[in-house]
Amino acid sequence: MQQKPGPFTFITPTAPVATPTHGGRAKCLQRLIRLDLPVPRTVALSFDAVHAIAAGCEPDVGAILAEFPEDALLCVRPSSEDPDWGGPGSVLNIGMNDASFVTLADRIGTEAATALYLRFVQGYAVHVARLDADIFEDIHGVDSDALSEALRVYQDEAEEPFPQDPGVQLAGVLRSMARAWEGTTARLLRQAKGAPADAGLGLVVQEMALGLGAGECGSGVLQLVDPQTGKRQITGRYLSQSQGREALTGGKAIYLERDPRGPSLEELAPQAFAALKEHAALMRQRLREEMQIEFTIEDGQVHILDGVRVSRRGRAAVRIAVRLAEDGIISREEALMRVEPRALSEMLHRQVAPAAPRDRIGQGIAASPGAASGAIVFSTREAQAYAARDEACILVRRETGSEDVRGMHAARAVLTERGGITSHAAVIGRGIGRPCVVGASDLHFNMAKKTLTTRDGRVFRRGDIITVDGTAGDVLAGTPEMVEAAQDDSFRTLMAWADAVRDIGIRANADTPADALTAANFDAEGIGLCRTEHMFFDADRLTVMREMIFADSPQGRRGALEQLLPMQRADFIELFRIMEGRPVCIRLLDPPLHEFLPADRTGMRDLAEALDRPLSDVERRVELLSEYNPMLGMRGVRLGIAVPEIYEMQARAIFEATVEANRAGLKVVPEIMIPLVSAKREVEMVRAAIESVAGQVRGRTGAEFEFRLGVMVETPRAALRAGDIAGYCDFLSFGTNDLTQMTYGLSRDDAGRFMSTYVQQGVYDEDPFHVLDRDGVGELLRIGAERGRSADPGITLSICGEHGGNPESIAFCRAVGFDYVSCSPFRVPVARLAAAQGAISDKIK
Amino acid sequence: MQQKPGPFTFITPTAPVATPTHGGRAKCLQRLIRLDLPVPRTVALSFDAVHAIAAGCEPDVGAILAEFPEDALLCVRPSSEDPDWGGPGSVLNIGMNDASFVTLADRIGTEAATALYLRFVQGYAVHVARLDADIFEDIHGVDSDALSEALRVYQDEAEEPFPQDPGVQLAGVLRSMARAWEGTTARLLRQAKGAPADAGLGLVVQEMALGLGAGECGSGVLQLVDPQTGKRQITGRYLSQSQGREALTGGKAIYLERDPRGPSLEELAPQAFAALKEHAALMRQRLREEMQIEFTIEDGQVHILDGVRVSRRGRAAVRIAVRLAEDGIISREEALMRVEPRALSEMLHRQVAPAAPRDRIGQGIAASPGAASGAIVFSTREAQAYAARDEACILVRRETGSEDVRGMHAARAVLTERGGITSHAAVIGRGIGRPCVVGASDLHFNMAKKTLTTRDGRVFRRGDIITVDGTAGDVLAGTPEMVEAAQDDSFRTLMAWADAVRDIGIRANADTPADALTAANFDAEGIGLCRTEHMFFDADRLTVMREMIFADSPQGRRGALEQLLPMQRADFIELFRIMEGRPVCIRLLDPPLHEFLPADRTGMRDLAEALDRPLSDVERRVELLSEYNPMLGMRGVRLGIAVPEIYEMQARAIFEATVEANRAGLKVVPEIMIPLVSAKREVEMVRAAIESVAGQVRGRTGAEFEFRLGVMVETPRAALRAGDIAGYCDFLSFGTNDLTQMTYGLSRDDAGRFMSTYVQQGVYDEDPFHVLDRDGVGELLRIGAERGRSADPGITLSICGEHGGNPESIAFCRAVGFDYVSCSPFRVPVARLAAAQGAISDKIK
């Protein structure tokens, strides 16, 4: 037997408004009532009504009380558009007084009624009369003495007796809650949660369902899924003779469904449990969402007090959305829209368990998600030693450079003192899926003594175990409990749905076979950026590279490069093999040559020995090649034109690899990308050189093959002159990292020092290295895309900077008409989902 | 009695062309004939006719010879549009043979006729028959034996007798000259001189006026001005019994006008001299130009063989143009158009005398014009010691930085191993008017041993005397003869005319009172850029600046800055005083703080002592402040926002100086410029801080004053967002140095290494740091100007980079609608003239 649901009344302010808003809770309760669920009588006050009360208007308590039975106990709760925005903290009660106490004592017993009255008086005193909580601290026990004492203390402190009139109580409660919403603390809190400045508060007045008294009485919460995993499983708690959410904290709470671990509501009150299950299923079906239900049982009868969306993270969000769509409750498109793209990245990495205790010893920028524990090491050599023993280690550096990449591969996670979201460590970390915290400047890094010292003086040495939480940006001592990464069926289903609707390509940036494997696993449609410089840092290659740098003639350089050729070719064959004919875009050598030379004296001495040259020669060469602003120096295509042998060797390696891959049955059309272009003539010259190499390889091997040549647009000038440049190439790929640096005149390596202050002070809305700057950099992208397309409508346009995987950037790239975005392999799923959401949003418009 | 001028005939090719071109010399001769001047009979062959001959067509020699008396001696000369484009080297003669020799010997004597025939045969042999010149080397003397021997040698080598038919001779000469023009050497030469690829050659066939024989015979050249100075003075030489230009090299040549130093034509043949003077005056009047006349006298009769524009440099060009206008021969506007703006800068600096022998020991980039000699010094300290003794020295550095500015002031010229046209040394050198050669990489700089070693091993040590020729980019040993700088009346007249027609403002970049004085002397309309950082490098200020950097709190920083305030205020008062109320635009501090710290260990140790801090403290701070890409780091407005005390101090100094200057009767409205802006909020914040300081100064002094706030647009983003930024400022000044660096992604300090190769290979048309890149940087200027203007039509727009003084940039700035350009003080006259020329060109269109 279902209890008839209570009436639902909206109270709007005297001044009429077009569509009064009452907040999410009110709307939800109204829907539950329309579904004939057993919700107590409810009155909802609109935002405008509450705002008027806060501003000093007298609430029309008579009208509200008239909706309820005389002498009913009521409770008042906040109702806002988003539960995250908070609001007045407590649920406040109305209607308790000396008279109702007598009635209530008859119904639920004197002790329970006394406890309720006591709680009532204290709540009212603190939240409405604004008295100190500690005025009641000498009152102990739950009896009539305590109650009298409490009422006396109230009268002394408030200088008036505890109000007996429910109307007076209600007016006080409404006023207090209305004002709490408009106070500074609440406003700052809302701001922090991202609420709009004019977010409003509604209030819901509801008849109390007590959960106390004769028969089976109690309260609890229920949901049909496990909020951690999203799996179908009734979870929640129930506590007899309790109110509100006590079941969640009370020690004697029981399970809901029959459970081997202990007693359950199903056993205790099978009918009530069945009713609850039925209500929950109906709510899921009709509210089209997994809901958490707050309920009360009074003498075996179920009352539903409230329903809120089950809060969820990463994998739970995916599973819930997919299940709702599979059950036909929502469409696939709606399921796609319901998952926050960034939530996916949680699933792709091991994480510190949300409930695990955290011994935080430092904090920095969360540069690459996931968490890993291991022994502290301070050098690539040590990291490799650990890796050789298959022991976990964390690479700790002031900052990383190309020479640390092998160390990063060998370590489980990386921690640096300096750098920002697009520093070397961050970019590589994300690329190879290593958790990474950068810019941990509150830790003192002593590289000489090989120690990390915390603010409060704790010292961590080489070999000590720490955990890098790259999702949160934390450095933790020891090894907290972890949650493993998992790509379950739901994930794969969601991804398939996303691919079915999205209309922009997603590729991955991948420098190594390992990266390419990850990219292929995540169904990237190709490699959008393969940075070849990382291929030159293996010990044997580095030596040859340095020989090349020290060669005095083109012949000498060619001789050294000749040795690198077979290695490069092997790299490319491997990449082509892994990508199985999907496009691979290879960027020709980009960094300045000095990056391949040692920076310190020991390194230079070693090099002098290796090359059998005097140390002074090495020092002189290093000095000659050093630059004031390496970012703006002799690199990219400038190097390609000054030392043409390098690009020639790379082109040959690419073409020979293509021939070999095609002979093995693949159909490879390699893409070659020229970095740091600023004038069309650069492209013209490199194109001529590469075409000549292609001709030679075709001639020598007798094999035909095609290739595509493109430009990495990363100087503002290349974007502005895209029209000219388009005439010499097949694709333009916008490198938004460097483009952002040059558009702002801001080096990402040096920006870390002030970027957070700049964003905090609102000088920049966002870190432009993190979120694509649509107004400045974006304008250059738009100009470049327009001019490139109008010169050559068939040209392929893409973005391959760190921004490539950002949902906001993807929306932008779709709007500008790019063909694909390329991002680090681990962001590919995020990008696929974000692209799908963009396409769906456009369809809805 | 004047001889009747000869006829003038144009010979065009068989295939008719619309307007055949005959070249400059032919045109000039035609005009002289029309003026009834005594020019010998002349036939001109058009470009097309000559081109046809080079291609193998037989010239119609009969038609040409028919224009001349039978048996006349003729000469053939090239005729092209520009005398600088060269052409076949020699004047070749026609008509000498055994028969005419007899007639000639009767007329001018056997010896003279023999000499002529001998010269004739040899010239024909070498230039037409293409025989080696040394086949005649055994022939000595000028007699009939020698002549027979020469004709025999010719016949042996050419395997045919010397042609006696004038038609055969003429055909051979025409063919030879036509082909010489189309040869590779001539083509490369023309290319180097900037001739168009299709430049043509005409030929002029003229009856010879011999200058040999009875009565007063001879030849010479005459001009009415001194070509070095442009002053009115008959200059040239005359030599009796000579031909062609022999008078210029022959030892026995005499003066033209009566001269105390020796005999003259005026005394020797007064009538001929008077006729010549009259002809020259007529030519000046009717050809509207100062002409050099080539003349011959035959038995007292004057013949005018040719007239060419007097070649001239700097001051002569100015004086000639001004005098022609003052004499009413040309208009003032034409006078303005006739002076190459860059020629002015020659007048403003001391130069190595054009004819002085040059012992060149090294070469680099001509970074700042003028020349100076002095002893080599390798440090600022040494330079100051020389300056204190009032002895000339040359500062030699690998490259210069802010710490070298005082040394550059103390030295007479600057020489650096590295850097390009906009390196620090170049910019400062031009700014303070010191000759400067940068990037002299063919000299080996050993800073430790204090030596300069040339390619061929000559070693120059500290104290050795060298000369830096910053106009040519040369380093010379010793002290060659110099020409002093001079601004004469003509210069001032021309400038006044320029100011009357130009329609864009010209300001100067001036950092010091000395610069400001130069600017005021050159009538700059204000200071467009005063870089305040140079004010902080005096020893006493630097120490305080460093104290500020090491201060740990805003209070500490304010304390240090408090000491700098009166010095800054005094700087500004001085600037305001010198500029006498003309606008002064002061840029707030721009460079990163590490520029104020020592880079080497000794400096750090000194600093540690001075600050009484441990060395490790100093090292740590230096390391902390060091940057990967200082150009893109913590500088400009970023520093202003991070350490607001600095800009506050500067604003206070500016406002207090304004109050004081105004009390002294000036009307100063200071302009304050914020560097390195990339977002409007930066401007908003700095504006608020500066307005607050203004309010304080107004309150404290009780004085009213106005000021203007502006933004230095030097990041691409600032140009793109000029619309937003305009809302917060009164002016936008485009800093094209940094804007070029960022648009190209190219550091000017690092570009020197490959820029010359890049320009040679045609990768870039020009060095963009030298000539404004209209296509890329220019587009950002256009975008910035349009958006700035459309947001605020009253906003002042200007350019203040190194490009400001370039004629091409000024044309661009006029087209875009800028209000003024600002350039280094010594380029102000160039800019004034270029601006006038732009305005005149527009009027003509």
Coordinates of N, CA, C and O in Angstrom, one line a residue, chain B residues 616-703:
Chain B
S616 N 77.2 32.4 -2.0 CA 76.2 31.4 -2.4 C 74.9 32.0 -2.6 O 74.1 31.6 -3.5
D617 N 74.5 33.0 -1.8 CA 73.3 33.8 -1.9 C 73.2 34.4 -3.3 O 72.2 34.4 -4.0
V618 N 74.3 35.1 -3.7 CA 74.4 35.8 -4.9 C 74.3 34.8 -6.1 O 73.5 35.0 -7.0
E619 N 75.0 33.7 -6.0 CA 75.0 32.7 -7.0 C 73.6 32.2 -7.2 O 73.1 32.0 -8.3
R620 N 72.9 31.9 -6.1 CA 71.6 31.3 -6.1 C 70.6 32.3 -6.8 O 69.8 31.9 -7.6
R621 N 70.8 33.6 -6.5 CA 69.8 34.6 -7.0 C 70.1 34.7 -8.5 O 69.1 34.8 -9.3
V622 N 71.4 34.7 -8.9 CA 71.7 34.8 -10.3 C 71.1 33.6 -11.1 O 70.5 33.7 -12.1
E623 N 71.3 32.4 -10.4 CA 70.8 31.2 -11.1 C 69.2 31.2 -11.2 O 68.7 30.9 -12.2
L624 N 68.6 31.7 -10.1 CA 67.2 31.8 -10.1 C 66.6 32.7 -11.1 O 65.6 32.4 -11.7
L625 N 67.3 33.8 -11.4 CA 66.8 34.7 -12.3 C 67.2 34.4 -13.8 O 66.7 35.0 -14.7
S626 N 68.1 33.4 -13.9 CA 68.6 33.1 -15.3 C 67.5 32.5 -16.1 O 66.5 31.9 -15.6
E627 N 67.5 32.7 -17.4 CA 66.4 32.3 -18.3 C 66.9 31.6 -19.5 O 68.0 31.8 -20.0
Y628 N 66.1 30.7 -20.0 CA 66.4 29.9 -21.2 C 66.4 30.8 -22.4 O 67.2 30.8 -23.3
N629 N 65.3 31.6 -22.5 CA 65.1 32.5 -23.6 C 64.7 33.9 -23.0 O 63.6 34.2 -22.9
P630 N 65.8 34.7 -22.7 CA 65.5 35.9 -22.0 C 64.6 36.8 -22.8 O 63.8 37.6 -22.2
M631 N 64.7 36.7 -24.1 CA 63.8 37.5 -25.0 C 62.4 37.3 -24.7 O 61.5 38.2 -24.9
L632 N 62.1 36.1 -24.3 CA 60.7 35.7 -24.1 C 60.4 35.4 -22.6 O 59.5 34.6 -22.3
G633 N 61.1 36.1 -21.8 CA 60.9 35.8 -20.4 C 60.3 36.8 -19.5 O 59.3 37.5 -19.9
M634 N 60.8 37.0 -18.3 CA 60.2 37.8 -17.3 C 60.8 39.2 -17.5 O 61.8 39.6 -16.8
R635 N 60.2 40.0 -18.4 CA 60.7 41.3 -18.7 C 59.4 42.2 -19.0 O 58.3 41.7 -19.1
G636 N 59.7 43.5 -19.3 CA 58.7 44.3 -19.7 C 57.5 44.4 -18.7 O 57.8 44.4 -17.5
V637 N 56.3 44.4 -19.2 CA 55.2 44.6 -18.3 C 55.0 43.4 -17.3 O 54.5 43.6 -16.2
R638 N 55.6 42.3 -17.7 CA 55.5 41.2 -16.7 C 56.3 41.5 -15.5 O 55.8 41.1 -14.4
L639 N 57.4 42.1 -15.6 CA 58.2 42.6 -14.5 C 57.4 43.7 -13.8 O 57.4 43.7 -12.5
G640 N 56.8 44.5 -14.5 CA 56.0 45.6 -13.9 C 54.9 45.1 -13.1 O 54.5 45.8 -12.1
I641 N 54.3 44.0 -13.4 CA 53.2 43.5 -12.7 C 53.7 42.6 -11.5 O 53.2 42.7 -10.4
A642 N 54.8 41.9 -11.7 CA 55.4 41.1 -10.6 C 56.1 41.9 -9.5 O 56.0 41.6 -8.4
V643 N 56.7 43.0 -9.9 CA 57.4 43.9 -9.0 C 56.9 45.3 -9.2 O 57.6 46.1 -9.8
P644 N 55.6 45.6 -8.8 CA 55.0 46.8 -9.1 C 55.8 48.1 -8.6 O 55.6 49.1 -9.2
E645 N 56.6 47.9 -7.6 CA 57.3 49.0 -7.1 C 58.2 49.7 -8.1 O 58.4 50.9 -8.0
I646 N 58.7 49.0 -9.1 CA 59.6 49.6 -10.1 C 58.8 50.7 -10.9 O 59.2 51.8 -11.0
Y647 N 57.7 50.2 -11.5 CA 57.0 51.2 -12.3 C 56.4 52.3 -11.5 O 56.3 53.4 -12.0
E648 N 56.0 52.0 -10.3 CA 55.5 53.1 -9.4 C 56.6 54.2 -9.2 O 56.3 55.4 -9.3
M649 N 57.8 53.7 -8.9 CA 58.9 54.7 -8.8 C 59.1 55.5 -10.0 O 59.3 56.7 -10.0
Q650 N 59.1 54.8 -11.2 CA 59.4 55.5 -12.4 C 58.3 56.5 -12.7 O 58.5 57.6 -13.2
A651 N 57.0 56.1 -12.5 CA 55.9 57.0 -12.7 C 56.1 58.2 -11.8 O 55.9 59.4 -12.3
R652 N 56.4 58.0 -10.6 CA 56.6 59.1 -9.7 C 57.7 60.1 -10.1 O 57.5 61.3 -10.2
A653 N 58.8 59.5 -10.6 CA 59.9 60.3 -11.1 C 59.4 61.1 -12.3 O 59.8 62.3 -12.4
I654 N 58.7 60.5 -13.2 CA 58.2 61.2 -14.4 C 57.3 62.4 -14.0 O 57.4 63.5 -14.4
F655 N 56.3 62.1 -13.0 CA 55.4 63.1 -12.7 C 56.0 64.2 -11.9 O 55.7 65.4 -12.1
E656 N 56.9 63.9 -11.0 CA 57.6 64.9 -10.2 C 58.4 65.8 -11.1 O 58.5 67.0 -11.0
A657 N 59.1 65.1 -12.1 CA 59.9 65.9 -13.1 C 59.0 66.8 -13.9 O 59.3 68.0 -14.2
T658 N 57.8 66.3 -14.3 CA 56.8 67.1 -15.0 C 56.4 68.4 -14.2 O 56.4 69.5 -14.8
V659 N 56.1 68.2 -13.0 CA 55.7 69.3 -12.1 C 56.8 70.3 -12.1 O 56.6 71.5 -12.3
E660 N 58.0 69.8 -11.9 CA 59.2 70.8 -11.8 C 59.4 71.5 -13.1 O 59.6 72.7 -13.1
A661 N 59.3 70.7 -14.2 CA 59.6 71.4 -15.5 C 58.5 72.4 -15.8 O 58.8 73.5 -16.3
N662 N 57.2 72.1 -15.4 CA 56.1 73.0 -15.7 C 56.3 74.3 -14.8 O 56.0 75.4 -15.3
R663 N 56.8 74.1 -13.6 CA 57.0 75.3 -12.8 C 58.1 76.2 -13.4 O 58.1 77.4 -13.2
A664 N 59.0 75.5 -14.1 CA 60.1 76.3 -14.8 C 59.6 76.9 -16.1 O 60.4 77.4 -16.9
G665 N 58.3 76.8 -16.4 CA 57.7 77.4 -17.5 C 57.5 76.6 -18.8 O 57.0 77.0 -19.8
L666 N 57.9 75.3 -18.7 CA 57.7 74.4 -19.8 C 56.3 73.9 -19.8 O 55.6 73.9 -18.7
K667 N 55.8 73.4 -20.9 CA 54.5 72.7 -20.9 C 54.6 71.3 -21.2 O 54.6 70.9 -22.4
V668 N 54.9 70.5 -20.2 CA 55.2 69.1 -20.5 C 54.0 68.2 -20.3 O 53.3 68.3 -19.3
V669 N 53.7 67.4 -21.3 CA 52.7 66.3 -21.1 C 53.4 65.0 -21.4 O 53.6 64.6 -22.5
P670 N 54.0 64.4 -20.3 CA 54.8 63.2 -20.6 C 54.0 62.1 -21.1 O 52.8 61.9 -20.9
E671 N 54.7 61.3 -21.9 CA 54.1 60.1 -22.5 C 54.8 58.9 -21.8 O 56.0 58.8 -21.8
I672 N 54.0 58.0 -21.3 CA 54.5 56.8 -20.6 C 54.1 55.5 -21.4 O 53.0 55.4 -21.8
M673 N 55.1 54.7 -21.7 CA 54.9 53.6 -22.6 C 55.2 52.3 -21.9 O 56.2 52.1 -21.2
I674 N 54.3 51.3 -22.0 CA 54.4 50.0 -21.3 C 54.9 49.0 -22.3 O 54.3 48.8 -23.4
P675 N 56.1 48.4 -22.0 CA 56.7 47.4 -23.0 C 56.1 46.0 -22.9 O 55.6 45.6 -21.8
L676 N 56.2 45.3 -23.9 CA 56.0 43.8 -24.0 C 54.6 43.4 -23.6 O 54.4 42.3 -23.1
V677 N 53.6 44.2 -23.9 CA 52.2 43.9 -23.6 C 51.7 42.7 -24.5 O 52.1 42.7 -25.6
S678 N 51.0 41.8 -23.9 CA 50.3 40.8 -24.7 C 48.9 40.6 -24.4 O 48.2 39.9 -25.1
A679 N 48.4 41.3 -23.4 CA 46.9 41.2 -23.0 C 46.5 42.6 -22.5 O 47.2 43.3 -21.8
K680 N 45.2 42.9 -22.7 CA 44.7 44.2 -22.3 C 44.7 44.4 -20.8 O 44.9 45.5 -20.3
R681 N 44.5 43.3 -20.1 CA 44.5 43.4 -18.6 C 45.8 43.9 -18.1 O 45.8 44.6 -17.1
E682 N 46.9 43.6 -18.7 CA 48.2 44.1 -18.3 C 48.2 45.7 -18.3 O 48.6 46.3 -17.4
V683 N 47.6 46.2 -19.4 CA 47.5 47.6 -19.6 C 46.6 48.2 -18.5 O 46.9 49.2 -17.9
E684 N 45.5 47.6 -18.3 CA 44.5 48.0 -17.3 C 45.1 48.1 -16.0 O 45.0 49.1 -15.3
M685 N 45.9 47.1 -15.6 CA 46.5 47.1 -14.3 C 47.6 48.2 -14.1 O 47.6 48.9 -13.1
V686 N 48.4 48.3 -15.1 CA 49.5 49.2 -15.0 C 48.9 50.6 -15.0 O 49.3 51.5 -14.3
R687 N 47.9 50.8 -15.9 CA 47.2 52.1 -15.9 C 46.7 52.5 -14.6 O 46.9 53.7 -14.1
A688 N 46.0 51.6 -13.9 CA 45.4 51.9 -12.6 C 46.6 52.3 -11.6 O 46.4 53.3 -10.9
A689 N 47.7 51.5 -11.6 CA 48.8 51.9 -10.7 C 49.3 53.2 -11.0 O 49.6 54.0 -10.1
I690 N 49.5 53.6 -12.3 CA 50.1 54.8 -12.6 C 49.2 56.0 -12.4 O 49.6 57.0 -11.9
E691 N 47.9 55.8 -12.6 CA 46.9 56.8 -12.3 C 46.9 57.1 -10.8 O 46.8 58.3 -10.3
S692 N 47.1 56.1 -10.0 CA 47.1 56.3 -8.5 C 48.4 57.1 -8.2 O 48.3 58.0 -7.3
V693 N 49.5 56.8 -8.8 CA 50.7 57.6 -8.5 C 50.5 59.0 -8.9 O 50.9 60.0 -8.2
A694 N 49.9 59.2 -10.1 CA 49.6 60.6 -10.5 C 48.8 61.3 -9.5 O 49.1 62.5 -9.2
G695 N 47.8 60.6 -9.0 CA 46.9 61.3 -8.0 C 47.7 61.7 -6.8 O 47.6 62.8 -6.2
Q696 N 48.6 60.8 -6.3 CA 49.4 61.1 -5.2 C 50.3 62.3 -5.4 O 50.4 63.2 -4.6
V697 N 50.9 62.3 -6.6 CA 51.8 63.4 -6.9 C 51.0 64.7 -7.0 O 51.5 65.8 -6.5
R698 N 49.9 64.7 -7.6 CA 49.0 65.9 -7.7 C 48.7 66.3 -6.3 O 48.8 67.5 -6.0
G699 N 48.3 65.4 -5.4 CA 47.9 65.7 -4.1 C 49.1 66.3 -3.3 O 48.9 67.3 -2.6
R700 N 50.2 65.7 -3.4 CA 51.4 66.1 -2.6 C 51.9 67.5 -3.1 O 52.3 68.3 -2.3
T701 N 51.9 67.7 -4.4 CA 52.5 68.9 -5.0 C 51.5 70.0 -5.1 O 51.8 71.2 -5.3
G702 N 50.2 69.7 -5.2 CA 49.2 70.7 -5.4 C 49.2 71.2 -6.9 O 48.6 72.1 -7.2
A703 N 50.0 70.5 -7.7 CA 50.1 70.9 -9.1 C 49.3 70.0 -10.0 O 49.1 68.8 -9.8

